[in-house]
Amino acid sequence: YNTVGKNEEAEKLLRNVLKMQPELWEAYYSLGLLLAEMGDFESAAEALEVAADQLNSPRIWYNLGLIYSQVRKTQAAEESLIKAYTLQPDNIDFMYALINHYIQRENYAEAKKYAGYMLNLYPDVPEVMQLHQQIQAL
């Protein structure tokens, strides 16, 4: 349904699946992503929280952190992004999200720290070098 733009039907189907199989944690993840796409960030966060707690997947924690940022829950966003990073410390997306989170909060020391980690892992990526240089100038 989502693929063909029928998000309301997709939401209804996922909610029915969860009524029948409430332990289908991946469906909470799918529901959370769908609700975020539909702009219902509060409900998206609720669904992703269930999925994150049960599956402890770095990608789910990452998405939850981004949603928390949308609804201005900055402490929860930071905690979720750190969980994602801790579970998969070589993921460039997770590092970038943390760096961006810290820059937006003007916590340049933390941004520089994660930019350094990123540069150590990806020294040959020009965008990483450029980001590192920009952050060092802050």
Steps between C-alpha positions, in 0.01 A plus 500: 500500500774745591678442171194610305425797726222345708650581838171499691433146381856401588457641849170318547655173385801534731279584798281193425810281476616631837160427656531139384874465572608760755846341527578567134754769590605563140145614428540771765810614315316508168209684660735754654667572168163526327363740761812714473455513124141610560622777735361351822827517689358446849330175400806402297716541809264278703516219245877530458551497877333158519708368211824644637445362849422151370738467206788725613586565137740786427294609197185524713682702768632728226153557354358556847770758568411685181131497596577629848693783336190585295286528814773689687573232759870578490616285791309196372634569148857505628453182702347315204769615257771396745338156535502463122863607484600273790341199332662577165791744548623477142174623347562833331129593508487460877813708550373770268167513688679539832727769359202686358313464830790654691553781250133597521535519878829689472682223684805529279727296726284190452459573128878519464544176692271303268642673194841375612367146533349527153823629352698215659265244343459671163814704433473461121144630467519865385165592657618371837820704478300809402254453787786452744665821382174695527440378853855580608432859393204531737 
